[in-house]
Amino acid sequence: MIRSYIILLLITCFTVSCSKKEENNTKLSITQYQKDSLSFDLPVGWKVKQDYTNKTGRYLELDKYSDYKVKSTLAIGILHDNVISDSVIASQIRQLQFYYQKVNFKLLEQNKKIQLGKYPAIMTSYEADDTKNKVYGKICVIQNNNKTISVQIVDSETKEGLSEYNTIFNTFTIR
């Protein structure tokens, strides 16, 4: 009886120890980016490529690396004014249609209401295929504190899921 209890206690301690170690590893894999009144968490593999400010707002470009290649890009534009979400999306679609004019470009969904992290947003998704490289993209617009946040996601692997982007936008803070 005592031997069984000791074995059960050892198994319980080992399980708790492993789960705490896994939790600590998850926390270590996320880094916080903080600069000029903006902060957010970056999941493992993500790096800030650009971050600059001009008269109209701020622009950030983040890349996700896997096997030493860029697998996803996240572009964030923060405008100092409220701009109508539909016009921001329409403008970006026109730019994309021009950029992808020599490949198969198609809209998959238009102006769908979603939740991007802790923010309600409007999203349009697209696909571009030049027969050797296919990319999936999403254009999202968030209205927050008299600012318009334009988000463009370009992913070379999948058109599904926003979990990593939600990790970023759950902690996205502008002061």
Tab-separated table of N, CA, C and O in Angstrom, residues 60-134:
chain	number	residue	atom	x	y	z
A	60	LEU	N	4.816	49.132	-39.573
A	60	LEU	CA	5.634	48.025	-39.079
A	60	LEU	C	5.532	46.861	-40.051
A	60	LEU	O	4.463	46.613	-40.612
A	61	GLU	N	6.618	46.157	-40.213
A	61	GLU	CA	6.604	44.924	-40.996
A	61	GLU	C	7.277	43.848	-40.171
A	61	GLU	O	8.394	44.020	-39.696
A	62	LEU	N	6.557	42.743	-39.986
A	62	LEU	CA	7.051	41.616	-39.212
A	62	LEU	C	7.122	40.403	-40.122
A	62	LEU	O	6.237	40.204	-40.959
A	63	ASP	N	8.149	39.603	-39.964
A	63	ASP	CA	8.301	38.377	-40.753
A	63	ASP	C	8.403	37.175	-39.835
A	63	ASP	O	9.042	37.237	-38.781
A	64	LYS	N	7.797	36.074	-40.286
A	64	LYS	CA	7.931	34.801	-39.589
A	64	LYS	C	8.883	33.934	-40.395
A	64	LYS	O	8.674	33.710	-41.593
A	65	TYR	N	9.931	33.471	-39.731
A	65	TYR	CA	10.934	32.644	-40.388
A	65	TYR	C	10.776	31.191	-39.972
A	65	TYR	O	10.499	30.888	-38.824
A	66	SER	N	10.961	30.313	-40.952
A	66	SER	CA	10.978	28.877	-40.712
A	66	SER	C	11.936	28.277	-41.730
A	66	SER	O	11.846	28.592	-42.924
A	67	ASP	N	12.841	27.466	-41.278
A	67	ASP	CA	13.866	26.879	-42.156
A	67	ASP	C	14.600	27.974	-42.929
A	67	ASP	O	14.865	27.853	-44.118
A	68	TYR	N	14.912	29.064	-42.240
A	68	TYR	CA	15.665	30.202	-42.794
A	68	TYR	C	14.973	30.895	-43.966
A	68	TYR	O	15.598	31.571	-44.751
A	69	LYS	N	13.665	30.718	-44.097
A	69	LYS	CA	12.882	31.376	-45.142
A	69	LYS	C	11.736	32.141	-44.496
A	69	LYS	O	11.225	31.747	-43.453
A	70	VAL	N	11.314	33.209	-45.157
A	70	VAL	CA	10.151	33.948	-44.687
A	70	VAL	C	8.913	33.157	-45.091
A	70	VAL	O	8.688	32.883	-46.265
A	71	LYS	N	8.116	32.784	-44.105
A	71	LYS	CA	6.891	32.015	-44.356
A	71	LYS	C	5.641	32.894	-44.294
A	71	LYS	O	4.647	32.605	-44.933
A	72	SER	N	5.714	33.958	-43.498
A	72	SER	CA	4.581	34.875	-43.355
A	72	SER	C	5.109	36.283	-43.149
A	72	SER	O	6.173	36.468	-42.577
A	73	THR	N	4.334	37.232	-43.626
A	73	THR	CA	4.642	38.642	-43.391
A	73	THR	C	3.396	39.312	-42.849
A	73	THR	O	2.287	39.053	-43.316
A	74	LEU	N	3.586	40.160	-41.872
A	74	LEU	CA	2.503	40.912	-41.269
A	74	LEU	C	2.884	42.385	-41.355
A	74	LEU	O	3.896	42.804	-40.793
A	75	ALA	N	2.114	43.149	-42.111
A	75	ALA	CA	2.344	44.590	-42.241
A	75	ALA	C	1.255	45.315	-41.463
A	75	ALA	O	0.077	45.022	-41.621
A	76	ILE	N	1.663	46.253	-40.627
A	76	ILE	CA	0.727	47.001	-39.799
A	76	ILE	C	0.932	48.484	-40.065
A	76	ILE	O	2.042	48.996	-39.905
A	77	GLY	N	-0.129	49.148	-40.479
A	77	GLY	CA	-0.100	50.594	-40.658
A	77	GLY	C	-1.022	51.229	-39.639
A	77	GLY	O	-2.186	50.848	-39.525
A	78	ILE	N	-0.505	52.170	-38.876
A	78	ILE	CA	-1.302	52.846	-37.865
A	78	ILE	C	-1.460	54.297	-38.304
A	78	ILE	O	-0.494	55.063	-38.299
A	79	LEU	N	-2.665	54.647	-38.731
A	79	LEU	CA	-2.945	56.013	-39.180
A	79	LEU	C	-3.469	56.835	-38.008
A	79	LEU	O	-4.252	56.341	-37.202
A	80	HIS	N	-3.059	58.093	-37.933
A	80	HIS	CA	-3.457	58.961	-36.828
A	80	HIS	C	-4.896	59.452	-36.938
A	80	HIS	O	-5.361	60.176	-36.079
A	81	ASP	N	-5.602	59.104	-37.995
A	81	ASP	CA	-6.980	59.541	-38.211
A	81	ASP	C	-7.906	58.345	-38.339
A	81	ASP	O	-7.481	57.244	-38.652
A	82	ASN	N	-9.199	58.613	-38.137
A	82	ASN	CA	-10.207	57.610	-38.439
A	82	ASN	C	-10.474	57.654	-39.937
A	82	ASN	O	-10.831	58.696	-40.475
A	83	VAL	N	-10.255	56.551	-40.605
A	83	VAL	CA	-10.529	56.438	-42.033
A	83	VAL	C	-11.545	55.314	-42.185
A	83	VAL	O	-11.486	54.309	-41.474
A	84	ILE	N	-12.493	55.476	-43.081
A	84	ILE	CA	-13.542	54.468	-43.278
A	84	ILE	C	-12.892	53.137	-43.673
A	84	ILE	O	-12.104	53.068	-44.613
A	85	SER	N	-13.230	52.093	-42.924
A	85	SER	CA	-12.627	50.768	-43.121
A	85	SER	C	-12.766	50.281	-44.557
A	85	SER	O	-11.808	49.757	-45.142
A	86	ASP	N	-13.967	50.436	-45.135
A	86	ASP	CA	-14.197	49.961	-46.505
A	86	ASP	C	-13.268	50.646	-47.504
A	86	ASP	O	-12.792	50.021	-48.444
A	87	SER	N	-12.986	51.934	-47.294
A	87	SER	CA	-12.112	52.636	-48.246
A	87	SER	C	-10.659	52.185	-48.094
A	87	SER	O	-9.924	52.110	-49.078
A	88	VAL	N	-10.239	51.864	-46.882
A	88	VAL	CA	-8.882	51.349	-46.664
A	88	VAL	C	-8.729	50.003	-47.365
A	88	VAL	O	-7.752	49.762	-48.086
A	89	ILE	N	-9.709	49.131	-47.186
A	89	ILE	CA	-9.653	47.807	-47.817
A	89	ILE	C	-9.691	47.941	-49.339
A	89	ILE	O	-8.903	47.309	-50.049
A	90	ALA	N	-10.584	48.779	-49.860
A	90	ALA	CA	-10.691	48.962	-51.315
A	90	ALA	C	-9.380	49.485	-51.905
A	90	ALA	O	-8.937	49.017	-52.962
A	91	SER	N	-8.747	50.416	-51.219
A	91	SER	CA	-7.472	50.959	-51.685
A	91	SER	C	-6.395	49.870	-51.713
A	91	SER	O	-5.633	49.754	-52.680
A	92	GLN	N	-6.351	49.064	-50.678
A	92	GLN	CA	-5.343	47.997	-50.639
A	92	GLN	C	-5.621	46.931	-51.698
A	92	GLN	O	-4.689	46.380	-52.284
A	93	ILE	N	-6.886	46.628	-51.951
A	93	ILE	CA	-7.222	45.656	-53.003
A	93	ILE	C	-6.765	46.174	-54.366
A	93	ILE	O	-6.184	45.428	-55.153
A	94	ARG	N	-6.998	47.453	-54.646
A	94	ARG	CA	-6.537	48.035	-55.921
A	94	ARG	C	-5.012	47.916	-56.058
A	94	ARG	O	-4.503	47.563	-57.117
A	95	GLN	N	-4.300	48.202	-54.982
A	95	GLN	CA	-2.843	48.082	-55.020
A	95	GLN	C	-2.414	46.641	-55.261
A	95	GLN	O	-1.490	46.376	-56.046
A	96	LEU	N	-3.078	45.693	-54.609
A	96	LEU	CA	-2.754	44.281	-54.799
A	96	LEU	C	-3.079	43.813	-56.214
A	96	LEU	O	-2.317	43.055	-56.817
A	97	GLN	N	-4.212	44.243	-56.746
A	97	GLN	CA	-4.581	43.862	-58.115
A	97	GLN	C	-3.545	44.379	-59.109
A	97	GLN	O	-3.204	43.690	-60.062
A	98	PHE	N	-3.023	45.578	-58.875
A	98	PHE	CA	-1.977	46.113	-59.741
A	98	PHE	C	-0.688	45.296	-59.569
A	98	PHE	O	-0.062	44.899	-60.548
A	99	TYR	N	-0.322	45.022	-58.323
A	99	TYR	CA	0.906	44.272	-58.033
A	99	TYR	C	0.841	42.854	-58.608
A	99	TYR	O	1.812	42.351	-59.162
A	100	TYR	N	-0.304	42.197	-58.481
A	100	TYR	CA	-0.470	40.815	-58.938
A	100	TYR	C	-1.142	40.738	-60.306
A	100	TYR	O	-1.748	39.731	-60.643
A	101	GLN	N	-1.032	41.771	-61.135
A	101	GLN	CA	-1.759	41.801	-62.404
A	101	GLN	C	-1.327	40.709	-63.375
A	101	GLN	O	-2.083	40.330	-64.254
A	102	LYS	N	-0.138	40.162	-63.228
A	102	LYS	CA	0.331	39.121	-64.152
A	102	LYS	C	0.132	37.708	-63.614
A	102	LYS	O	0.599	36.748	-64.205
A	103	VAL	N	-0.541	37.588	-62.496
A	103	VAL	CA	-0.803	36.272	-61.910
A	103	VAL	C	-2.295	36.138	-61.626
A	103	VAL	O	-3.050	37.093	-61.747
A	104	ASN	N	-2.685	34.967	-61.230
A	104	ASN	CA	-4.072	34.704	-60.879
A	104	ASN	C	-4.349	35.279	-59.491
A	104	ASN	O	-3.860	34.767	-58.492
A	105	PHE	N	-5.111	36.356	-59.417
A	105	PHE	CA	-5.463	37.012	-58.162
A	105	PHE	C	-6.970	36.938	-57.994
A	105	PHE	O	-7.712	37.310	-58.901
A	106	LYS	N	-7.411	36.444	-56.844
A	106	LYS	CA	-8.857	36.414	-56.619
A	106	LYS	C	-9.182	36.677	-55.155
A	106	LYS	O	-8.434	36.284	-54.252
A	107	LEU	N	-10.292	37.360	-54.963
A	107	LEU	CA	-10.796	37.615	-53.622
A	107	LEU	C	-11.566	36.389	-53.153
A	107	LEU	O	-12.349	35.810	-53.900
A	108	LEU	N	-11.337	35.990	-51.913
A	108	LEU	CA	-12.014	34.824	-51.359
A	108	LEU	C	-13.203	35.232	-50.482
A	108	LEU	O	-14.245	34.603	-50.514
A	109	GLU	N	-13.005	36.256	-49.668
A	109	GLU	CA	-14.066	36.783	-48.797
A	109	GLU	C	-13.915	38.295	-48.781
A	109	GLU	O	-12.804	38.810	-48.845
A	110	GLN	N	-15.032	39.003	-48.657
A	110	GLN	CA	-14.957	40.453	-48.603
A	110	GLN	C	-15.674	41.007	-47.385
A	110	GLN	O	-16.790	40.580	-47.067
A	111	ASN	N	-15.000	41.908	-46.717
A	111	ASN	CA	-15.534	42.695	-45.614
A	111	ASN	C	-16.303	41.860	-44.576
A	111	ASN	O	-17.409	42.195	-44.184
A	112	LYS	N	-15.675	40.811	-44.145
A	112	LYS	CA	-16.229	39.931	-43.115
A	112	LYS	C	-15.845	40.488	-41.735
A	112	LYS	O	-14.703	40.880	-41.517
A	113	LYS	N	-16.806	40.524	-40.823
A	113	LYS	CA	-16.506	40.959	-39.459
A	113	LYS	C	-15.826	39.818	-38.711
A	113	LYS	O	-16.328	38.690	-38.716
A	114	ILE	N	-14.681	40.137	-38.105
A	114	ILE	CA	-13.932	39.138	-37.343
A	114	ILE	C	-13.446	39.752	-36.046
A	114	ILE	O	-13.564	40.945	-35.824
A	115	GLN	N	-12.837	38.930	-35.227
A	115	GLN	CA	-12.162	39.368	-34.017
A	115	GLN	C	-10.677	39.071	-34.240
A	115	GLN	O	-10.288	37.925	-34.415
A	116	LEU	N	-9.854	40.096	-34.279
A	116	LEU	CA	-8.408	39.926	-34.431
A	116	LEU	C	-7.786	40.219	-33.078
A	116	LEU	O	-7.655	41.382	-32.680
A	117	GLY	N	-7.481	39.153	-32.356
A	117	GLY	CA	-7.032	39.321	-30.982
A	117	GLY	C	-8.139	39.935	-30.164
A	117	GLY	O	-9.259	39.453	-30.176
A	118	LYS	N	-7.850	41.037	-29.497
A	118	LYS	CA	-8.862	41.681	-28.660
A	118	LYS	C	-9.632	42.769	-29.406
A	118	LYS	O	-10.422	43.490	-28.811
A	119	TYR	N	-9.425	42.885	-30.721
A	119	TYR	CA	-10.045	43.959	-31.502
A	119	TYR	C	-11.063	43.439	-32.513
A	119	TYR	O	-10.769	42.518	-33.270
A	120	PRO	N	-12.244	44.074	-32.573
A	120	PRO	CA	-13.153	43.768	-33.683
A	120	PRO	C	-12.562	44.381	-34.956
A	120	PRO	O	-11.973	45.465	-34.923
A	121	ALA	N	-12.689	43.666	-36.060
A	121	ALA	CA	-12.081	44.116	-37.318
A	121	ALA	C	-12.952	43.719	-38.493
A	121	ALA	O	-13.856	42.892	-38.373
A	122	ILE	N	-12.655	44.326	-39.633
A	122	ILE	CA	-13.252	43.951	-40.907
A	122	ILE	C	-12.137	43.291	-41.716
A	122	ILE	O	-11.013	43.804	-41.770
A	123	MET	N	-12.421	42.149	-42.355
A	123	MET	CA	-11.388	41.409	-43.071
A	123	MET	C	-11.829	41.048	-44.487
A	123	MET	O	-12.972	40.673	-44.715
A	124	THR	N	-10.902	41.147	-45.404
A	124	THR	CA	-11.064	40.639	-46.757
A	124	THR	C	-9.894	39.694	-46.998
A	124	THR	O	-8.761	39.999	-46.626
A	125	SER	N	-10.147	38.536	-47.582
A	125	SER	CA	-9.049	37.600	-47.847
A	125	SER	C	-8.912	37.371	-49.346
A	125	SER	O	-9.864	37.515	-50.103
A	126	TYR	N	-7.690	37.026	-49.752
A	126	TYR	CA	-7.402	36.828	-51.173
A	126	TYR	C	-6.377	35.711	-51.356
A	126	TYR	O	-5.760	35.239	-50.404
A	127	GLU	N	-6.216	35.352	-52.614
A	127	GLU	CA	-5.253	34.324	-53.008
A	127	GLU	C	-4.591	34.805	-54.294
A	127	GLU	O	-5.256	35.332	-55.179
A	128	ALA	N	-3.283	34.641	-54.378
A	128	ALA	CA	-2.556	34.976	-55.603
A	128	ALA	C	-1.691	33.775	-55.963
A	128	ALA	O	-1.034	33.192	-55.108
A	129	ASP	N	-1.707	33.403	-57.239
A	129	ASP	CA	-1.014	32.189	-57.676
A	129	ASP	C	-0.318	32.450	-59.003
A	129	ASP	O	-0.963	32.743	-60.001
A	130	ASP	N	1.013	32.357	-58.993
A	130	ASP	CA	1.744	32.510	-60.248
A	130	ASP	C	2.246	31.155	-60.757
A	130	ASP	O	3.234	31.063	-61.450
A	131	THR	N	1.572	30.113	-60.407
A	131	THR	CA	1.796	28.703	-60.746
A	131	THR	C	2.985	28.074	-60.030
A	131	THR	O	2.986	26.885	-59.810
A	132	LYS	N	4.001	28.833	-59.633
A	132	LYS	CA	5.059	28.196	-58.841
A	132	LYS	C	5.028	28.636	-57.388
A	132	LYS	O	5.545	27.970	-56.534
A	133	ASN	N	4.418	29.764	-57.119
A	133	ASN	CA	4.277	30.261	-55.751
A	133	ASN	C	2.855	30.732	-55.525
A	133	ASN	O	2.356	31.569	-56.258
A	134	LYS	N	2.228	30.196	-54.505
A	134	LYS	CA	0.882	30.625	-54.139
A	134	LYS	C	0.982	31.318	-52.785
A	134	LYS	O	1.695	30.857	-51.905
